[in-house]
Coordinates of C-alpha atoms and ligand atoms in Angstrom, one line a residue:
Chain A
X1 CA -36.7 -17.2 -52.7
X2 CA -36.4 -14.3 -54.4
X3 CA -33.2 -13.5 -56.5
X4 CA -31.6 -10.1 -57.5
X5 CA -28.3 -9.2 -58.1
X6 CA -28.1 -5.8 -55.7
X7 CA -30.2 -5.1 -53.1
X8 CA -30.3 -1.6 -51.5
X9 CA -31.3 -1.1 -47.9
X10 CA -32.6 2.6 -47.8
X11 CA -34.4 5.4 -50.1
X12 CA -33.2 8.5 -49.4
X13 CA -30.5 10.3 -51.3
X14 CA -27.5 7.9 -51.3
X15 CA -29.5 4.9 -51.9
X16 CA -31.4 6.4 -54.9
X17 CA -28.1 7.8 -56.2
X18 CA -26.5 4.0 -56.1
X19 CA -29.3 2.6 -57.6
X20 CA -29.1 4.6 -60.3
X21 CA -25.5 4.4 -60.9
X22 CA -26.1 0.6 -60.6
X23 CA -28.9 0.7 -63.3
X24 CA -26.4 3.1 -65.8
X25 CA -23.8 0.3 -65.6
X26 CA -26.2 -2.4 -66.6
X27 CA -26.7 -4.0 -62.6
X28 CA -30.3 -4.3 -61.5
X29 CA -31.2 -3.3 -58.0
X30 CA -33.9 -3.7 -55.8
X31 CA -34.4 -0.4 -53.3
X32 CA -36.2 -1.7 -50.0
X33 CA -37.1 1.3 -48.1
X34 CA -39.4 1.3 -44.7
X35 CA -41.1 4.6 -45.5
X36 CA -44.2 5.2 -47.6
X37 CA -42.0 7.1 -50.0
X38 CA -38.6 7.4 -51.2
X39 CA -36.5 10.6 -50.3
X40 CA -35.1 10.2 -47.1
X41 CA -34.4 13.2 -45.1
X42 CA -34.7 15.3 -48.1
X43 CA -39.0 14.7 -48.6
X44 CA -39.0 17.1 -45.1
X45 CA -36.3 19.7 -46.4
X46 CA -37.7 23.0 -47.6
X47 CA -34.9 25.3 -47.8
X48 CA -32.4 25.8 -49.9
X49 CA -28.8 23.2 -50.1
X50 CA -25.1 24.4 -49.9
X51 CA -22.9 22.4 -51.8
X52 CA -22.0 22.8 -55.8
X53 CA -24.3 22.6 -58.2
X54 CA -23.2 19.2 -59.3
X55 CA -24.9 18.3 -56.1
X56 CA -28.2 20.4 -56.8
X57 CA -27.2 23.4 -54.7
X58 CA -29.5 26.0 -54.6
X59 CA -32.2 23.8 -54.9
X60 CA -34.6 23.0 -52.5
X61 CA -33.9 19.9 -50.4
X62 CA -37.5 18.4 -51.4
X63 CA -37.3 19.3 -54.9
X64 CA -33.5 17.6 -55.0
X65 CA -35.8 14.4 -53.8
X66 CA -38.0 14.4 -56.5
X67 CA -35.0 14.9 -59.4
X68 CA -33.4 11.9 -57.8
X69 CA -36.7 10.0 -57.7
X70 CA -37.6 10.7 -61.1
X71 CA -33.7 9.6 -61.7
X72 CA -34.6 6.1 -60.7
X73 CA -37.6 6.1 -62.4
X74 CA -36.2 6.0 -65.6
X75 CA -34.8 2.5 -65.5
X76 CA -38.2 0.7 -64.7
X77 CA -36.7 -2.7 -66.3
X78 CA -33.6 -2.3 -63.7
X79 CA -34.6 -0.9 -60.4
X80 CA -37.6 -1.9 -58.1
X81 CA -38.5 -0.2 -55.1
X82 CA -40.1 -1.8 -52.1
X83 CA -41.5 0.8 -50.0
X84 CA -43.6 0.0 -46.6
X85 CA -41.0 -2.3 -46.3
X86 CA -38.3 -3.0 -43.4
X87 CA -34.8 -4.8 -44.1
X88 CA -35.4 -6.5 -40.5
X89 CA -32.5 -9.5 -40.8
X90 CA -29.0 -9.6 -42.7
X91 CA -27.2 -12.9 -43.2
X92 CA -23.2 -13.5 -44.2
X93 CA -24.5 -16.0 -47.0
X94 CA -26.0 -12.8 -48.5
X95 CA -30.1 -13.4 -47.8
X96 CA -32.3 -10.5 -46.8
X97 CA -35.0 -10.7 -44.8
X98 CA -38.1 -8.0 -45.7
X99 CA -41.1 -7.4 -43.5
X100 CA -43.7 -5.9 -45.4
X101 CA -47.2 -5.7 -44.1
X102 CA -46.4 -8.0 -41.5
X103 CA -45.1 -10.9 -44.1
X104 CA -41.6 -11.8 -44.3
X105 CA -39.9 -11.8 -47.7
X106 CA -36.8 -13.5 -48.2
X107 CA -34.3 -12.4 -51.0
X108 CA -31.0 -14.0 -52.4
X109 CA -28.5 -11.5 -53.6
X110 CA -24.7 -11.0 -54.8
X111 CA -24.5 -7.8 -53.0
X112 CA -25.6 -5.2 -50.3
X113 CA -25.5 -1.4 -50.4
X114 CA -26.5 -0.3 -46.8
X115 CA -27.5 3.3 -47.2
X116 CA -29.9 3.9 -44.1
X117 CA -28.8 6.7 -42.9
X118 CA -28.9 8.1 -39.1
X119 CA -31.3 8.6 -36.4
X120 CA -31.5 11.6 -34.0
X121 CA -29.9 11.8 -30.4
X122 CA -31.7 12.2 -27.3
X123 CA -30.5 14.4 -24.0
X124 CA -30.5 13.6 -20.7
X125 CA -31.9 15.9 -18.3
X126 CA -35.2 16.1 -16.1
X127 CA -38.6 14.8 -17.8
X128 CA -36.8 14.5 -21.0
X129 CA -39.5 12.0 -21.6
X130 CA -42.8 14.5 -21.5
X131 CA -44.9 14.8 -24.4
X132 CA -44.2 18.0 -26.1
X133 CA -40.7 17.3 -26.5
X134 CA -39.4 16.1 -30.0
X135 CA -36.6 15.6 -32.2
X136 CA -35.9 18.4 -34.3
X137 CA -36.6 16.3 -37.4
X138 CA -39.6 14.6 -35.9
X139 CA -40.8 18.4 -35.8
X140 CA -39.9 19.0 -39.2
X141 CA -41.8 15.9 -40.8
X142 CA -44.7 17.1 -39.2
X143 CA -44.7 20.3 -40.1
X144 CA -43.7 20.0 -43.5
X145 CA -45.2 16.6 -44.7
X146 CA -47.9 16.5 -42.7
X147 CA -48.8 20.1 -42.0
X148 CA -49.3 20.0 -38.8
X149 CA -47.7 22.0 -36.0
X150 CA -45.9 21.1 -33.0
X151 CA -47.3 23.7 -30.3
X152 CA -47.3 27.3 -30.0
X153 CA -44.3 28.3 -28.1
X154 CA -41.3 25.8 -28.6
X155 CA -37.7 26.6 -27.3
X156 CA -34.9 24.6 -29.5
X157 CA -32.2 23.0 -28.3
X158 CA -28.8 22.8 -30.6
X159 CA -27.5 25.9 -32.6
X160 CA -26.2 23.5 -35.0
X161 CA -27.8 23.5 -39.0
X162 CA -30.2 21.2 -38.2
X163 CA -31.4 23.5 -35.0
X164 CA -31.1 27.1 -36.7
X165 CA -33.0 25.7 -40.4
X166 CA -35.9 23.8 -38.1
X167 CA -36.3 26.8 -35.8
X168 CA -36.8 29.3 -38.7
X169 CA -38.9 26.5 -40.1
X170 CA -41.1 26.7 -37.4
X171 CA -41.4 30.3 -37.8
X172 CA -41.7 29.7 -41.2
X173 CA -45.1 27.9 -39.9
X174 CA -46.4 30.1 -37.8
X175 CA -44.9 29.2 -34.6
X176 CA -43.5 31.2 -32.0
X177 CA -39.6 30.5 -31.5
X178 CA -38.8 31.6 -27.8
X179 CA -35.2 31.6 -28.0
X180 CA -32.4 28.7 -29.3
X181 CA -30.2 27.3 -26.7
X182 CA -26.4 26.2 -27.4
X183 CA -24.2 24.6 -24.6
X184 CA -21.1 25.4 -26.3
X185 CA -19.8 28.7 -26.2
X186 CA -20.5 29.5 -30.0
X187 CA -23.0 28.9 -32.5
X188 CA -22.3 25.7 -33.8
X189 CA -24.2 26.1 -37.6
X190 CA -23.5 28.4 -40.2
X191 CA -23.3 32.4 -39.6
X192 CA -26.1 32.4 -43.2
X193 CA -28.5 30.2 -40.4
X194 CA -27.6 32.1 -37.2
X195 CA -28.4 35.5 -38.9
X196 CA -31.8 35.0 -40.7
X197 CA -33.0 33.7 -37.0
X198 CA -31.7 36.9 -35.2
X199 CA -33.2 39.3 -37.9
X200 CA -36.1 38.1 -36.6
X201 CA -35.7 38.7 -33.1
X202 CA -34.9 34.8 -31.8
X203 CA -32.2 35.2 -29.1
X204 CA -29.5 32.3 -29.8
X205 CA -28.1 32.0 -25.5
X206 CA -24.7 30.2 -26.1
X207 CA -23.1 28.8 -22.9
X208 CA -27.0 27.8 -21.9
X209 CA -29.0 24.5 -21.8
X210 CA -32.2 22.5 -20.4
X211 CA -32.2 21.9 -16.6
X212 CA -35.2 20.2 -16.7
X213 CA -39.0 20.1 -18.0
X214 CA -42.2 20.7 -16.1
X215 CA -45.5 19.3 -16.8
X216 CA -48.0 16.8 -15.6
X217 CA -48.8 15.0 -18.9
X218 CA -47.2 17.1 -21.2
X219 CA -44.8 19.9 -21.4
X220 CA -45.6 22.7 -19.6
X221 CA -42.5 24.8 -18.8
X222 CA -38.6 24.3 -18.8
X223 CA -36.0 25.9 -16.6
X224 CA -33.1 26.6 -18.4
X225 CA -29.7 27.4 -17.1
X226 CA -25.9 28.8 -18.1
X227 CA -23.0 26.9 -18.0
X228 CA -19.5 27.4 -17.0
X229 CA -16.7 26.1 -19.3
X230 CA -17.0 22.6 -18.5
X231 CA -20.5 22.6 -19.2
X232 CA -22.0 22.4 -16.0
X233 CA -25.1 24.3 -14.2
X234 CA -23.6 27.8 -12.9
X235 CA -26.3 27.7 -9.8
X236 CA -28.5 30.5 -9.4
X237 CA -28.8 31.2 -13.5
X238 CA -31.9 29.3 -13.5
X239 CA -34.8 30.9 -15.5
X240 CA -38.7 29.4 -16.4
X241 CA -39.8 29.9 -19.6
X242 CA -43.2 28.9 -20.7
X243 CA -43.5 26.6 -23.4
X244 CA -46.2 23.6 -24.9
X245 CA -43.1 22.2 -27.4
X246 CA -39.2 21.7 -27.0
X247 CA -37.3 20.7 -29.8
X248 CA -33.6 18.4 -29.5
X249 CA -31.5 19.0 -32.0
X250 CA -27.9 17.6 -30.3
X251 CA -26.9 15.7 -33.3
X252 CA -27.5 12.4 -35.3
X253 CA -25.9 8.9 -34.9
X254 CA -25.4 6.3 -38.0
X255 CA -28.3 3.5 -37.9
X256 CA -25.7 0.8 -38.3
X257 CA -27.3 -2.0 -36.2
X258 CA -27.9 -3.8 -39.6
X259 CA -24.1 -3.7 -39.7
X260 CA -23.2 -4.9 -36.1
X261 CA -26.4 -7.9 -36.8
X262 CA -24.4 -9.0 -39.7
X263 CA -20.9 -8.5 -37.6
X264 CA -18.8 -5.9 -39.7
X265 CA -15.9 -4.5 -38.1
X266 CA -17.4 -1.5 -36.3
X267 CA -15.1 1.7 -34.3
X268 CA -16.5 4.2 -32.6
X269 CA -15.7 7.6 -34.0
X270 CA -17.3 10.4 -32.4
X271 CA -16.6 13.2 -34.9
X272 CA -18.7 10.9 -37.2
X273 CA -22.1 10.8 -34.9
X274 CA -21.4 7.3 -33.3
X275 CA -20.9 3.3 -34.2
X276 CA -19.6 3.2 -37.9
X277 CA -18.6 0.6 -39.8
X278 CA -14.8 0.1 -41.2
X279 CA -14.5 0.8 -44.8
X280 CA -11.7 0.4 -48.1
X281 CA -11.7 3.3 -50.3
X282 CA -14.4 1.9 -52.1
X283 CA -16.6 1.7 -49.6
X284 CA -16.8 -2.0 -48.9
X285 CA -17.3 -3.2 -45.6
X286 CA -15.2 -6.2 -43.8
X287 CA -17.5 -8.6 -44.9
X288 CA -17.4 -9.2 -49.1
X289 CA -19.6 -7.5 -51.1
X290 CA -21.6 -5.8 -48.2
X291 CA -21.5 -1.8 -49.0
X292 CA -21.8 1.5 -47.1
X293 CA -23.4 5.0 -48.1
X294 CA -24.3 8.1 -46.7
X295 CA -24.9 8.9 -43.2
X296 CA -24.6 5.3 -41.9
X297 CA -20.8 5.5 -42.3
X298 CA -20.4 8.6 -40.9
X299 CA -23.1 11.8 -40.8
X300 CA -22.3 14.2 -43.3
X301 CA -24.9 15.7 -46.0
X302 CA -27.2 15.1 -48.4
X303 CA -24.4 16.1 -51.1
X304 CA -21.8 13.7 -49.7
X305 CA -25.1 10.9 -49.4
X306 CA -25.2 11.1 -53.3
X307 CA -22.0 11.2 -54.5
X308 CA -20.8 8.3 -52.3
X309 CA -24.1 6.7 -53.5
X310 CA -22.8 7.1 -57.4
X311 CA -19.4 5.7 -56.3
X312 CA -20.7 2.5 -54.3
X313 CA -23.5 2.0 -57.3
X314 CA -20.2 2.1 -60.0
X315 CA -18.1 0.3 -57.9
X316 CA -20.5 -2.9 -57.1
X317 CA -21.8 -2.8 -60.9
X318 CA -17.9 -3.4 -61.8
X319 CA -17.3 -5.5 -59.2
X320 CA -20.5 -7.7 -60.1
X321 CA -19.6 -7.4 -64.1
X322 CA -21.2 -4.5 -65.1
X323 CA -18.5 -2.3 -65.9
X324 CA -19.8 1.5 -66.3
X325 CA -18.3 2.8 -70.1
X326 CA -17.2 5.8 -68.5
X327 CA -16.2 3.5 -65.2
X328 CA -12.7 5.3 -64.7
X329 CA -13.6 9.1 -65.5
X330 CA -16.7 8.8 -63.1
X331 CA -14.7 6.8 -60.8
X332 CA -12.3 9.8 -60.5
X333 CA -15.0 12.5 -60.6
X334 CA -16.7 11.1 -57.8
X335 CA -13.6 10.5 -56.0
X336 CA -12.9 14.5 -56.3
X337 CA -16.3 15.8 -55.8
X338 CA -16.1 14.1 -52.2
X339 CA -12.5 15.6 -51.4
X340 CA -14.0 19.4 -52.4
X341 CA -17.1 18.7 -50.6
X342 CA -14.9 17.6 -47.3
X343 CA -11.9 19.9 -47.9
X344 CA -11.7 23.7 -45.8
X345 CA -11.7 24.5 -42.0
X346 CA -15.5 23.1 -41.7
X347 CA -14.4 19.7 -42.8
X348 CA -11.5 19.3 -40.5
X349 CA -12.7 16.7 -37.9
X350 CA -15.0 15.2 -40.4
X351 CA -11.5 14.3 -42.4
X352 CA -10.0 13.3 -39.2
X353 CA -12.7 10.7 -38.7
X354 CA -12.8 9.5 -41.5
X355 CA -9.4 8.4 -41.7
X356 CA -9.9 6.8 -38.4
X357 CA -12.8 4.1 -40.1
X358 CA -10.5 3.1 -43.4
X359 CA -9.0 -0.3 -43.7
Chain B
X1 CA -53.4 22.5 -35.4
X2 CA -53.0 22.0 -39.3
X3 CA -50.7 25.0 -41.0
X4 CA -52.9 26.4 -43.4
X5 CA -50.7 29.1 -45.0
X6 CA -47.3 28.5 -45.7
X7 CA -44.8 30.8 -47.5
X8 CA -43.2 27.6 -49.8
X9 CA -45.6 24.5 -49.5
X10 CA -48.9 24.3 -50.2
X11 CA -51.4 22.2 -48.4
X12 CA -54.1 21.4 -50.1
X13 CA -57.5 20.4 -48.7
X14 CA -57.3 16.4 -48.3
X15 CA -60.3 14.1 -48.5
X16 CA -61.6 13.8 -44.8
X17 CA -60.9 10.2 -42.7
X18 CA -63.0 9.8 -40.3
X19 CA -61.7 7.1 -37.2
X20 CA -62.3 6.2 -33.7
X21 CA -60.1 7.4 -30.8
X22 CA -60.5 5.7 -27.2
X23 CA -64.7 5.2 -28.4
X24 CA -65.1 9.2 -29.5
X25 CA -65.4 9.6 -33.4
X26 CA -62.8 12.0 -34.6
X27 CA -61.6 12.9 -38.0
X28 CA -57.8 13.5 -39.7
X29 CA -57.1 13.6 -43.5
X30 CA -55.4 11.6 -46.3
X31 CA -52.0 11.4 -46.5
X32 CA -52.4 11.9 -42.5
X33 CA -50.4 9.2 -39.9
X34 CA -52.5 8.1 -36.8
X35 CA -50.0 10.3 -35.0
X36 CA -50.1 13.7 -37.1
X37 CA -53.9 13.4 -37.4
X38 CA -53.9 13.2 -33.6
X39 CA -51.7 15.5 -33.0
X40 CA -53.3 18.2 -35.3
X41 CA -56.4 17.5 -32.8
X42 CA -54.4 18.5 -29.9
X43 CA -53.6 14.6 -29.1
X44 CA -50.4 14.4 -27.6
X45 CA -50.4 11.1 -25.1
X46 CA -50.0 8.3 -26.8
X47 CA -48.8 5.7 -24.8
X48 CA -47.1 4.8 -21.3
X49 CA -44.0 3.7 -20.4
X50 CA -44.2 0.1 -18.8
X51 CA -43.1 0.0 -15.7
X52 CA -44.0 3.8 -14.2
X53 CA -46.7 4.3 -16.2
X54 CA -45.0 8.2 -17.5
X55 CA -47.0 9.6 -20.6
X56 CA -45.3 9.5 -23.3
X57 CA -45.8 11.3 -27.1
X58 CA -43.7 10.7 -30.1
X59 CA -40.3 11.8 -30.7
X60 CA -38.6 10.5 -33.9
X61 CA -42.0 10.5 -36.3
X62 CA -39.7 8.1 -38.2
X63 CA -40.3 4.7 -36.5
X64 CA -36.8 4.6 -34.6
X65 CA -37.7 5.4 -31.3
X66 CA -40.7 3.4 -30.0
X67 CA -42.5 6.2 -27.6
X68 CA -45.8 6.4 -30.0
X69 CA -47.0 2.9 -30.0
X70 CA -50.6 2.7 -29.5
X71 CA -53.9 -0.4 -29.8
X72 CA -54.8 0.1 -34.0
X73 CA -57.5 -2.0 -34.6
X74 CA -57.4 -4.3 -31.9
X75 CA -53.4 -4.5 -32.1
X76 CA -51.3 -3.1 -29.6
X77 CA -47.3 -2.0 -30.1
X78 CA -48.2 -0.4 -33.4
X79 CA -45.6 2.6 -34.1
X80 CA -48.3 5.3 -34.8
X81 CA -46.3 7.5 -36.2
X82 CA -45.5 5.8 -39.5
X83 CA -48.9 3.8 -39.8
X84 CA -51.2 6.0 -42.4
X85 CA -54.5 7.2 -40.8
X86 CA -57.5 5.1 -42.6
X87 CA -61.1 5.2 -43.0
X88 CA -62.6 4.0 -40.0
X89 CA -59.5 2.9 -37.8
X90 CA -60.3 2.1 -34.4
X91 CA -57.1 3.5 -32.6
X92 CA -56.4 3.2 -28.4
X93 CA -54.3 4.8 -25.9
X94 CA -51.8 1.9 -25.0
X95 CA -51.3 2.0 -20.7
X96 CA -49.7 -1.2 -20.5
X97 CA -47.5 -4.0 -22.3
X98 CA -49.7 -4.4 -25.2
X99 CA -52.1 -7.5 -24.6
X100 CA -51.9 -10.0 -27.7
X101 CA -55.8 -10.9 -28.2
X102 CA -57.0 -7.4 -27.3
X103 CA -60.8 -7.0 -28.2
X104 CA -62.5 -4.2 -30.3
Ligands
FAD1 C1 -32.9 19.7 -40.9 C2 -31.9 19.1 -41.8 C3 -31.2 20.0 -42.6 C4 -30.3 19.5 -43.5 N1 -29.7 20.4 -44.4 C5 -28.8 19.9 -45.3 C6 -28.2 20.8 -46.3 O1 -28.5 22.0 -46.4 N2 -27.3 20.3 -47.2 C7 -27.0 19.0 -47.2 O2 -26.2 18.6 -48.0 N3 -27.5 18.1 -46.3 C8 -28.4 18.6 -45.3 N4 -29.0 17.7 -44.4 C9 -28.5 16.3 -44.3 C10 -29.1 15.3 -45.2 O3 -30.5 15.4 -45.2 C11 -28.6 13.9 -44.9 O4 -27.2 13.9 -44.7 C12 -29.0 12.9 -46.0 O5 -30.4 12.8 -46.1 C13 -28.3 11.5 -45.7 O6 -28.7 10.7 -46.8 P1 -28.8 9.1 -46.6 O7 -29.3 8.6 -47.9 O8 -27.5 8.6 -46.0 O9 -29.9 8.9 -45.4 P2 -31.4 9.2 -45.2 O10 -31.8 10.4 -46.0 O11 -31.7 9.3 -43.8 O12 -32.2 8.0 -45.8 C14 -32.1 6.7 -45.3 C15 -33.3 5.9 -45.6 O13 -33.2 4.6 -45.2 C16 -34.5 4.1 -44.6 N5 -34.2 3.0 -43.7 C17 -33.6 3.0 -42.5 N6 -33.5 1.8 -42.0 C18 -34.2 0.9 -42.8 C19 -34.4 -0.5 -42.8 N7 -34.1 -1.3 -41.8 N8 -35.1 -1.0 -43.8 C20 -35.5 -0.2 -44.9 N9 -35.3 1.1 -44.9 C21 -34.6 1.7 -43.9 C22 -35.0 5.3 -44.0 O14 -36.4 5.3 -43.9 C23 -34.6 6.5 -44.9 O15 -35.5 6.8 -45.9 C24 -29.9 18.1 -43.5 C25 -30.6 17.3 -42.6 C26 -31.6 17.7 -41.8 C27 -32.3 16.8 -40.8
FES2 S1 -42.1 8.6 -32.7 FE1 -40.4 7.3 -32.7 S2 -41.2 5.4 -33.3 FE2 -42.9 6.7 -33.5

């Protein structure tokens, strides 16, 4: 069996970041991520990050990938990254099970840093299950990683970030953005979002969702309707709009079921996007020595991702012998960054939430 | 339908793959999955649900979901949309359970 003192489940930004914090304190790591690259949500991002710049704002969400790639790449002797490769079992006595071109690998470690991030919601209505209708992400990795496009007239649904940046993405692309729908009665992303979409003529109809979708085998048209203020169908609102793509962008849930296999303490929290695990301060779970970071214990950001990657990476190095020579000033800075990143009005029910998951 | 201008990424002309889809030769590029180099050929059923038979296309293109799993090769169940497009791949719409010992 193969032995290593850390092993990290996850590429993308909170991963990386604890690998390399791992690797700076003297711990080696290996990364086991199930994509052909490292990068998480970040290889797909094209626009510009909010955030300070200790967290790379300003800079392109793809370009923030390949800084903490490259990151990671300067401790060859320290970390290894599995790519291709799925973390498919979890065991209390610490062994990992790997499927990588349909082998399992089995690996012996001291610790676990679950960083695997979240997975996008579905919505119930009509047809929801047509070709032509996507995940607002889905639409985003095949647009900007593969190139390809989705259709030629798509409607999005969900006025949050992730809706408004995909939908002027699309445009972006060349595709025709027919209006953005928002069952709430306000636009649930950032005013910055919102108005770069309208300067360009997309309608954003708060109070309004999908009824249902039409189309033999693939999406054809969608009838779309307003709502009163307990979100249901105000009859006789109904309107067709033509479209070959419809894009869901309601929102992301942790992918913790590596955490319920292994039989953490779990809560539901809904401010957080779903099933997280219970967590100390230092982001340990309730078993020993198994780790959360990033959007698996609660969706947040990329910025947040990384920072409570650095914290998790120091922490476990410590914890595992490997004390960091600057452990107690980063310790703190990390500590900080997080409360600035989660502090103002936007933050509120994140806070709330979070304080609902700590042990 | 591949993007071929792009106000911040480039695209750049990938070596051509050419691959078999339900007995037609068709072509994608490198870096391509099975399910973007379909897709970019107007490709959008690729598989069936199991009991009503509904068409189904992908919807997470990150291997969560399950809706894109076609026959690769002779093996059925295979989430297209994070299995990279090669040379020659002999790739099938999927209408039913997935049959272990599928033939060519
Ligand atoms: C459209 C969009 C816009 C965004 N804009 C911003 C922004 O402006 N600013 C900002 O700060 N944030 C933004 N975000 C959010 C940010 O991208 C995420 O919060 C961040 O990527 C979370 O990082 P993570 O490392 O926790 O998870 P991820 O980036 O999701 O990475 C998790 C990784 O784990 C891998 N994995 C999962 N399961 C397994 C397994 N069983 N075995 C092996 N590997 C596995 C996945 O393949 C993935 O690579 C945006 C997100 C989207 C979708
Ligand atoms: S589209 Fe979800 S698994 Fe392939």
């Amino acid at each position: 069996m193969k032995q290593i003192d850390l092993v990290i489940i996850g590429g993308g930004p909170a991963g990386l970041s604890a690998a390399k914090m791992a690797a700076e304190s003297g711990l080696a790591s290996l990364i086991v991520e199930r994509n052909f690259n490292v990068g998480g949500q970040l290889v797909k991002q094209t626009h510009m990050f909010f955030g300070s710049e200790k967290q790379y704002a300003k800079t392109r969400g793809i370009d923030i990938a390949k800084i903490l790639v490259d990151d990671v790449l300067k401790f060859p002797d320290l970390i290894e990254i599995m790519t291709d490769t799925s973390v498919v079992g979890l065991y209390k006595d610490k062994v990992v099970t790997l499927l990588q071109k349909e082998k399992y690998i089995k690996v012996k470690t001291n610790a676990i840093i679950i960083a695997t991030g979240a997975s996008e919601k579905v919505l119930a209505f009509e047809n929801n299950d047509l070709p032509g209708i996507y995940g607002a992400g889905a639409v985003q990795t095949l647009m900007n990683v593969h190139g390809v496009l989705p259709g030629n007239d798509v409607v999005m649904v969900g006025s949050g970030n992730i809706g408004l940046i995909v939908s002027y993405q699309l445009i972006q692309a060349g595709v025709n953005v027919k209006c953005v729908l928002e069952a709430a009665s306000t636009i649930g992303g950032y005013k910055v979002h919102a108005s770069k979409l309208k300067r360009l003529g997309v309608d954003i109809l708060t109070s309004h969702s999908i009824k249902k979708a039409i189309g033999k085998n693939y999406l054809e048209k969608i009838v779309i309707g307003k709502l009163d203020d307990k979100w249901k169908f105000i009859e006789g609102t109904e309107e067709e709009i033509e479209v070959d793509s419809l894009c869901i962008s309601v929102g992301l849930s942790p992918l913790s079921n590596l955490l319920s296999m292994i039989g953490v303490d779990m809560k539901y929290v809904s401010t957080l996007g779903g099933l997280v695990p219970l967590i100390d301060k230092n982001h340990e779970t309730s078993i020993k020595n198994i780790f959360v970071a990033g959007d698996v214990c609660g969706v947040e950001e990329a910025s947040s991702a990384i920072v409570e990657g650095y914290l998790t990476g120091l922490v476990v190095a410590e914890k595992l012998g490997f004390k960091h020579p600057n452990y107690d000033e980063l310790y703190l800075d990390f500590k900080d960054q997080l409360h600035n990143l989660r502090s103002g009005p936007f933050g509120e029910k994140l806070r709330l939430g979070l304080q609902e998951i700590m042990r | 339908m591949r993007i071929k201008e792009h106000p911040i990424l480039k695209f750049e002309e990938k070596k051509k793959l050419s691959f078999f889809f339900d007995g037609k030769e068709v072509y994608g590029y490198e870096g391509d999955t099975v399910a973007s180099a379909l897709h970019a050929l107007g490709v959008k059923v690729l598989s069936h649900s199991i009991e009503l038979h509904r068409p189904r296309g992908f919807y997470c293109a990150i291997g969560n979901c399950s809706s894109c799993m076609m026959i690769v090769d002779g093996k059925p169940n295979v989430k297209t949309c994070v299995t990279q497009l090669l040379e020659n791949m002999v790739v099938k719409t999927q209408v039913n359970k997935g049959d272990i010992y599928e033939a060519n």
